[in-house]
Short mmCIF file of C-alpha atoms and ligand atoms in Angstrom, two decimals:
data_model
loop_
_atom_site.label_atom_id
_atom_site.label_comp_id
_atom_site.label_asym_id
_atom_site.label_seq_id
_atom_site.Cartn_x
_atom_site.Cartn_y
_atom_site.Cartn_z
CA UNK A 1 -16.66 -5.45 4.41
CA UNK A 2 -19.57 -3.06 4.24
CA UNK A 3 -18.63 0.10 2.37
CA UNK A 4 -19.60 2.39 5.24
CA UNK A 5 -17.32 0.42 7.59
CA UNK A 6 -14.23 1.00 5.47
CA UNK A 7 -11.60 2.76 7.58
CA UNK A 8 -9.58 5.79 6.52
CA UNK A 9 -11.47 6.70 3.33
CA UNK A 10 -14.44 8.78 4.52
CA UNK A 11 -14.44 11.09 1.52
CA UNK A 12 -14.42 8.23 -1.01
CA UNK A 13 -17.08 6.27 0.88
CA UNK A 14 -19.44 9.21 1.11
CA UNK A 15 -18.97 10.11 -2.58
CA UNK A 16 -19.79 6.55 -3.67
CA UNK A 17 -22.78 6.32 -1.32
CA UNK A 18 -24.04 9.67 -2.61
CA UNK A 19 -23.68 8.54 -6.23
CA UNK A 20 -25.64 5.38 -5.51
CA UNK A 21 -28.36 7.10 -3.49
CA UNK A 22 -28.91 9.74 -6.16
CA UNK A 23 -28.80 7.26 -9.05
CA UNK A 24 -25.78 8.94 -10.61
CA UNK A 25 -23.27 6.11 -10.26
CA UNK A 26 -20.88 5.88 -13.19
CA UNK A 27 -20.82 2.74 -15.35
CA UNK A 28 -17.07 2.29 -14.81
CA UNK A 29 -14.80 3.29 -11.96
CA UNK A 30 -11.05 3.21 -11.55
CA UNK A 31 -10.17 2.78 -7.87
CA UNK A 32 -6.55 3.86 -7.67
CA UNK A 33 -4.21 4.15 -4.70
CA UNK A 34 -1.46 2.33 -2.79
CA UNK A 35 -1.52 -1.44 -2.25
CA UNK A 36 -3.26 -2.74 0.82
CA UNK A 37 -5.37 0.32 1.69
CA UNK A 38 -8.79 -1.24 1.02
CA UNK A 39 -9.57 -0.67 -2.69
CA UNK A 40 -10.69 -4.26 -3.16
CA UNK A 41 -12.89 -4.20 -0.06
CA UNK A 42 -14.40 -0.95 -1.30
CA UNK A 43 -15.21 -2.54 -4.67
CA UNK A 44 -17.12 -5.47 -3.17
CA UNK A 45 -18.67 -3.16 -0.58
CA UNK A 46 -19.95 -0.89 -3.36
CA UNK A 47 -21.31 -3.86 -5.35
CA UNK A 48 -23.21 -4.96 -2.22
CA UNK A 49 -24.51 -1.44 -1.59
CA UNK A 50 -25.85 -1.11 -5.13
CA UNK A 51 -27.60 -4.49 -4.96
CA UNK A 52 -28.72 -4.57 -1.31
CA UNK A 53 -32.42 -5.43 -0.86
CA UNK A 54 -32.45 -5.40 2.96
CA UNK A 55 -34.07 -2.86 5.24
CA UNK A 56 -31.72 -0.10 6.34
CA UNK A 57 -31.93 3.29 8.01
CA UNK A 58 -30.54 5.17 5.01
CA UNK A 59 -31.55 3.32 1.83
CA UNK A 60 -29.02 3.68 -0.97
CA UNK A 61 -26.35 5.03 1.38
CA UNK A 62 -25.70 1.97 3.54
CA UNK A 63 -26.05 -1.74 2.81
CA UNK A 64 -27.66 -4.15 5.30
CA UNK A 65 -24.95 -6.82 5.26
CA UNK A 66 -27.58 -9.56 5.78
CA UNK A 67 -29.69 -9.86 2.62
CA UNK A 68 -29.06 -12.56 0.03
CA UNK A 69 -26.99 -10.24 -2.13
CA UNK A 70 -24.96 -8.60 0.64
CA UNK A 71 -23.99 -11.88 2.26
CA UNK A 72 -22.63 -13.49 -0.88
CA UNK A 73 -20.98 -10.40 -2.35
CA UNK A 74 -19.26 -9.50 0.91
CA UNK A 75 -18.09 -13.11 1.26
CA UNK A 76 -16.33 -12.75 -2.09
CA UNK A 77 -14.53 -9.67 -0.82
CA UNK A 78 -13.48 -11.48 2.34
CA UNK A 79 -12.28 -14.80 0.97
CA UNK A 80 -11.59 -14.48 -2.76
CA UNK A 81 -14.25 -17.14 -3.42
CA UNK A 82 -14.89 -16.09 -6.97
CA UNK A 83 -18.24 -17.79 -7.57
CA UNK A 84 -20.27 -16.77 -4.54
CA UNK A 85 -22.62 -14.45 -6.47
CA UNK A 86 -23.49 -15.14 -10.13
CA UNK A 87 -23.64 -11.46 -11.01
CA UNK A 88 -20.38 -10.37 -9.44
CA UNK A 89 -17.46 -11.37 -11.62
CA UNK A 90 -13.90 -10.93 -10.43
CA UNK A 91 -11.19 -10.86 -13.08
CA UNK A 92 -7.91 -11.78 -11.40
CA UNK A 93 -4.60 -12.85 -12.97
CA UNK A 94 -4.33 -16.44 -14.14
CA UNK A 95 -0.58 -16.77 -13.73
CA UNK A 96 1.12 -13.43 -14.33
CA UNK A 97 -1.67 -11.71 -16.21
CA UNK A 98 -5.39 -11.51 -16.76
CA UNK A 99 -5.72 -13.29 -20.09
CA UNK A 100 -7.80 -12.40 -23.11
CA UNK A 101 -9.80 -15.65 -22.75
CA UNK A 102 -10.84 -14.68 -19.21
CA UNK A 103 -11.98 -11.26 -20.37
CA UNK A 104 -13.92 -12.76 -23.30
CA UNK A 105 -15.69 -15.21 -20.97
CA UNK A 106 -16.88 -12.32 -18.85
CA UNK A 107 -17.77 -10.01 -21.73
CA UNK A 108 -19.88 -12.73 -23.33
CA UNK A 109 -22.34 -12.43 -20.43
CA UNK A 110 -22.44 -8.66 -20.38
CA UNK A 111 -25.11 -8.10 -23.11
CA UNK A 112 -27.62 -10.14 -21.07
CA UNK A 113 -29.39 -8.81 -17.99
CA UNK A 114 -28.01 -9.88 -14.61
CA UNK A 115 -29.33 -13.19 -13.25
CA UNK A 116 -30.44 -12.11 -9.78
CA UNK A 117 -29.09 -8.68 -8.99
CA UNK A 118 -30.11 -5.22 -10.15
CA UNK A 119 -26.62 -4.63 -11.48
CA UNK A 120 -23.89 -6.99 -12.57
CA UNK A 121 -20.41 -6.01 -11.39
CA UNK A 122 -17.16 -6.82 -13.11
CA UNK A 123 -14.23 -6.21 -10.76
CA UNK A 124 -10.80 -6.17 -12.43
CA UNK A 125 -8.14 -6.79 -9.81
CA UNK A 126 -5.67 -5.42 -10.73
CA UNK A 127 -6.40 -3.53 -13.94
CA UNK A 128 -2.65 -3.22 -14.57
CA UNK A 129 -2.64 -7.05 -14.71
CA UNK A 130 -4.55 -7.00 -18.01
CA UNK A 131 -2.47 -8.11 -20.97
CA UNK A 132 -2.55 -5.79 -24.00
CA UNK A 133 -5.11 -7.83 -25.94
CA UNK A 134 -7.24 -8.26 -22.84
CA UNK A 135 -7.13 -4.53 -22.15
CA UNK A 136 -8.23 -3.72 -25.69
CA UNK A 137 -11.12 -6.17 -25.50
CA UNK A 138 -12.28 -4.58 -22.26
CA UNK A 139 -11.88 -1.11 -23.76
CA UNK A 140 -14.43 -1.88 -26.50
CA UNK A 141 -17.02 -2.73 -23.87
CA UNK A 142 -16.20 0.33 -21.79
CA UNK A 143 -16.77 2.46 -24.88
CA UNK A 144 -20.27 1.05 -25.36
CA UNK A 145 -21.30 0.27 -21.82
CA UNK A 146 -24.12 -2.23 -21.30
CA UNK A 147 -27.00 -0.81 -19.28
CA UNK A 148 -27.02 -3.08 -16.25
CA UNK A 149 -23.32 -3.86 -15.83
CA UNK A 150 -20.90 -1.81 -13.75
CA UNK A 151 -17.12 -2.07 -13.99
CA UNK A 152 -14.65 -1.42 -11.19
CA UNK A 153 -10.98 -1.43 -12.13
CA UNK A 154 -8.45 -1.54 -9.29
CA UNK A 155 -4.87 -0.36 -9.59
CA UNK A 156 -1.94 0.72 -7.47
CA UNK A 157 -0.07 1.58 -10.69
CA UNK A 158 -2.51 3.65 -12.74
CA UNK A 159 0.36 5.03 -14.82
CA UNK A 160 0.68 1.54 -16.33
CA UNK A 161 -2.89 1.58 -17.69
CA UNK A 162 -3.89 2.52 -21.24
CA UNK A 163 -4.92 6.17 -21.38
CA UNK A 164 -7.96 5.15 -23.40
CA UNK A 165 -9.11 2.86 -20.58
CA UNK A 166 -8.56 5.52 -17.94
CA UNK A 167 -10.52 8.07 -19.95
CA UNK A 168 -13.56 5.77 -19.88
CA UNK A 169 -13.53 5.42 -16.09
CA UNK A 170 -14.42 7.77 -13.30
CA UNK A 171 -11.36 7.93 -11.06
CA UNK A 172 -11.68 7.36 -7.35
CA UNK A 173 -8.44 8.10 -5.51
CA UNK A 174 -7.67 6.17 -2.32
CA UNK A 175 -5.05 7.72 -0.07
CA UNK A 176 -2.98 6.14 2.66
CA UNK A 177 -4.86 5.38 5.87
CA UNK A 178 -3.93 7.92 8.58
CA UNK A 179 -1.58 6.40 11.16
CA UNK A 180 -3.98 6.63 14.12
CA UNK A 181 -6.87 5.07 12.20
CA UNK A 182 -4.63 2.31 10.89
CA UNK A 183 -3.41 1.46 14.41
CA UNK A 184 -7.00 1.36 15.71
CA UNK A 185 -8.05 -0.87 12.81
CA UNK A 186 -5.20 -3.33 13.43
CA UNK A 187 -6.30 -3.63 17.06
CA UNK A 188 -10.04 -3.88 16.35
CA UNK A 189 -10.06 -6.11 13.26
CA UNK A 190 -6.82 -8.04 13.42
CA UNK A 191 -6.52 -8.59 17.17
CA UNK A 192 -3.20 -6.77 17.52
CA UNK A 193 -2.05 -5.45 20.89
CA UNK A 194 -2.01 -1.66 21.17
CA UNK A 195 1.75 -1.80 21.66
CA UNK A 196 2.34 -3.74 18.44
CA UNK A 197 -0.04 -1.48 16.48
CA UNK A 198 1.69 1.65 17.80
CA UNK A 199 5.10 0.26 16.83
CA UNK A 200 4.26 -0.98 13.32
CA UNK A 201 1.54 1.42 12.09
CA UNK A 202 4.06 4.23 11.46
CA UNK A 203 6.22 1.93 9.30
CA UNK A 204 3.28 0.52 7.34
CA UNK A 205 2.85 3.69 5.29
CA UNK A 206 -0.92 3.79 5.62
CA UNK A 207 -1.48 0.28 4.30
CA UNK A 208 -3.20 -2.58 6.14
CA UNK A 209 -1.55 -5.04 3.76
CA UNK A 210 1.92 -3.67 4.55
CA UNK A 211 1.21 -3.75 8.30
CA UNK A 212 0.15 -7.40 8.15
CA UNK A 213 3.34 -8.25 6.24
CA UNK A 214 5.45 -6.45 8.86
CA UNK A 215 3.88 -8.43 11.70
CA UNK A 216 6.06 -11.44 10.88
CA UNK A 217 9.08 -9.46 9.74
CA UNK A 218 12.14 -10.44 11.80
CA UNK A 219 13.72 -7.02 11.23
CA UNK A 220 10.79 -5.36 13.00
CA UNK A 221 10.98 -7.86 15.85
CA UNK A 222 14.67 -7.02 16.31
CA UNK A 223 14.20 -3.28 15.76
CA UNK A 224 15.16 -2.16 19.31
CA UNK A 225 18.30 -4.27 19.30
CA UNK A 226 19.36 -3.13 15.81
CA UNK A 227 18.77 0.57 16.45
CA UNK A 228 20.49 0.57 19.84
CA UNK A 229 23.52 -1.24 18.45
CA UNK A 230 23.70 1.06 15.44
CA UNK A 231 23.59 4.20 17.57
CA UNK A 232 26.26 2.77 19.87
CA UNK A 233 28.89 2.43 17.14
CA UNK A 234 31.36 5.32 16.96
CA UNK A 235 32.25 7.13 13.71
CA UNK A 236 34.85 5.24 11.69
CA UNK A 237 34.50 2.05 13.76
CA UNK A 238 34.77 -0.40 10.85
CA UNK A 239 34.86 -3.50 13.02
CA UNK A 240 31.74 -2.37 14.86
CA UNK A 241 29.91 -1.79 11.56
CA UNK A 242 30.89 -5.22 10.20
CA UNK A 243 29.91 -6.93 13.45
CA UNK A 244 26.47 -5.31 13.31
CA UNK A 245 26.05 -6.36 9.65
CA UNK A 246 26.88 -9.94 10.65
CA UNK A 247 24.45 -9.81 13.58
CA UNK A 248 21.59 -8.49 11.42
CA UNK A 249 22.23 -11.07 8.69
CA UNK A 250 22.18 -13.85 11.24
CA UNK A 251 19.19 -12.74 13.31
CA UNK A 252 16.93 -10.87 10.95
CA UNK A 253 18.15 -11.41 7.40
CA UNK A 254 19.25 -8.46 5.27
CA UNK A 255 15.85 -7.32 4.10
CA UNK A 256 14.33 -4.16 2.64
CA UNK A 257 12.84 -3.28 6.01
CA UNK A 258 16.31 -2.72 7.47
CA UNK A 259 16.81 0.01 4.86
CA UNK A 260 13.44 1.51 5.87
CA UNK A 261 14.41 1.56 9.54
CA UNK A 262 17.80 3.16 8.89
CA UNK A 263 16.27 5.71 6.52
CA UNK A 264 13.79 6.79 9.18
CA UNK A 265 16.57 6.94 11.74
CA UNK A 266 18.54 9.30 9.49
CA UNK A 267 15.49 11.48 8.86
CA UNK A 268 15.01 11.64 12.63
CA UNK A 269 18.66 12.62 13.05
CA UNK A 270 18.26 15.32 10.40
CA UNK A 271 15.14 16.72 12.10
CA UNK A 272 17.01 16.85 15.40
CA UNK A 273 20.07 18.42 13.72
CA UNK A 274 17.93 21.11 12.09
CA UNK A 275 16.09 21.78 15.34
CA UNK A 276 12.68 20.93 13.87
CA UNK A 277 10.32 20.18 16.75
CA UNK A 278 8.35 17.34 15.25
CA UNK A 279 7.54 13.87 16.52
CA UNK A 280 10.33 11.50 15.50
CA UNK A 281 9.68 8.13 13.95
CA UNK A 282 11.93 6.52 16.56
CA UNK A 283 10.64 8.92 19.23
CA UNK A 284 11.55 6.51 22.04
CA UNK A 285 15.21 6.77 20.98
CA UNK A 286 15.32 10.59 20.90
CA UNK A 287 18.16 11.03 23.44
CA UNK A 288 20.39 8.48 21.68
CA UNK A 289 19.53 9.91 18.24
CA UNK A 290 20.28 13.44 19.44
CA UNK A 291 23.70 12.35 20.69
CA UNK A 292 24.38 10.50 17.44
CA UNK A 293 23.22 13.39 15.23
CA UNK A 294 25.65 15.87 16.81
CA UNK A 295 28.56 13.93 15.29
CA UNK A 296 27.37 14.63 11.77
CA UNK A 297 26.56 17.86 9.98
CA UNK A 298 23.27 18.10 8.08
CA UNK A 299 25.17 17.77 4.77
CA UNK A 300 26.68 14.49 5.95
CA UNK A 301 23.23 13.25 7.02
CA UNK A 302 21.74 14.21 3.64
CA UNK A 303 24.55 12.37 1.83
CA UNK A 304 23.76 9.30 3.92
CA UNK A 305 20.07 9.53 3.06
CA UNK A 306 21.03 9.55 -0.63
CA UNK A 307 23.10 6.47 -0.04
CA UNK A 308 20.09 4.68 1.41
CA UNK A 309 18.00 5.46 -1.68
CA UNK A 310 20.76 4.10 -3.87
CA UNK A 311 21.00 0.97 -1.74
CA UNK A 312 17.26 0.43 -1.96
CA UNK A 313 17.45 0.70 -5.73
CA UNK A 314 20.41 -1.68 -5.81
CA UNK A 315 18.51 -4.30 -3.83
CA UNK A 316 15.35 -3.94 -5.92
CA UNK A 317 16.70 -3.44 -9.43
CA UNK A 318 20.14 -5.01 -9.52
CA UNK A 319 19.40 -7.78 -7.07
CA UNK A 320 22.71 -7.19 -5.29
CA UNK A 321 24.00 -9.63 -2.68
CA UNK A 322 22.06 -8.56 0.43
CA UNK A 323 24.75 -9.41 3.01
CA UNK A 324 27.51 -7.56 1.12
CA UNK A 325 25.19 -4.65 0.44
CA UNK A 326 24.35 -4.41 4.13
CA UNK A 327 28.05 -4.42 5.09
CA UNK A 328 28.87 -1.68 2.60
CA UNK A 329 25.87 0.34 3.71
CA UNK A 330 26.73 0.22 7.41
CA UNK A 331 30.40 1.00 6.73
CA UNK A 332 29.38 4.06 4.73
CA UNK A 333 26.73 5.23 7.20
CA UNK A 334 29.14 4.93 10.11
CA UNK A 335 32.15 6.42 8.30
CA UNK A 336 33.72 9.61 9.63
CA UNK A 337 31.67 12.66 8.66
CA UNK A 338 33.04 14.05 5.43
CA UNK A 339 34.44 10.69 4.33
CA UNK A 340 31.69 10.52 1.73
CA UNK A 341 33.39 13.37 -0.13
CA UNK A 342 32.19 16.75 -1.27
CA UNK A 343 28.51 17.11 -1.83
CA UNK A 344 26.36 20.07 -2.72
CA UNK A 345 23.78 21.11 -0.12
CA UNK A 346 20.18 20.45 -1.02
CA UNK A 347 17.71 23.02 0.34
CA UNK A 348 16.07 21.48 3.38
CA UNK A 349 12.53 21.97 2.17
CA UNK A 350 13.20 19.70 -0.80
CA UNK A 351 14.19 16.89 1.48
CA UNK A 352 11.69 17.26 4.28
ZN1 ZN B 401 -28.23 -6.15 1.91
#
């Protein structure tokens, strides 16, 4: 993807284009930000921009997309074909990590000038996939950067990187893609219907990758059914809660996304309960959520939100039995208000 066509990162795109046009590009960048927001596309797009030899309206600020460098570099970004351009080297994990031997292979070429391009690019995807030895080998090169090689390190977990590596890179922070832009992108580039994009973009947390994963998620397909059933169960109706757990397990599997949906439902209920006039996540269910929320005080809703965080952690860290976890969760969420015991109030602004 051409850098200037990247969606949702205008500030980053214009800063990189400006650096290239003015000849002040850094020798090493760390592109950090959530998974699936376009960091990798930006890296290949930037490599193409720097090396583009085509005719364009704003030289240095936009790439042509057609010249011999653009075509091959952008193809690498699109298909993970790692040998399309001899001067663009992608370091990706071989197994669980990027190994020292892979890094050495790449660094061996670095003292020599690029073969065809103005600048060689080494793209490390992800930088937190470097083993310790591999990271230290790379660090040495970053400390004495070769003149015609540029490094781009990608990471959604920059906290996991060596401080010494980070200090050698210029940081470029990618945020989440705004909901409206993400929905438009899913329609334009991935052929989604507007209805599907409007339904899933809010759950995808600003990430194209997450949205594409949700497309096939059975929980999302059954969302209307699950939410309507949940809201229809009265407080303390244990049989109703267990029946819903069984239905979800059978039709959608007890997956993380069910926790996401319920968490958003509870936040919606809390907003309604507190009288905050804000668009709800499940806006189409506002009347049913309003009726449901009146049964519970805001303290009871907050306690239930806590419970969801704990459940999420249980599923992720302790690998608890998903079906049993789902049953316990629904029983607790649908218990009589107050049945969760005494709980101190948290100031609302800390939660919202
Ligand atoms: Zn070009």
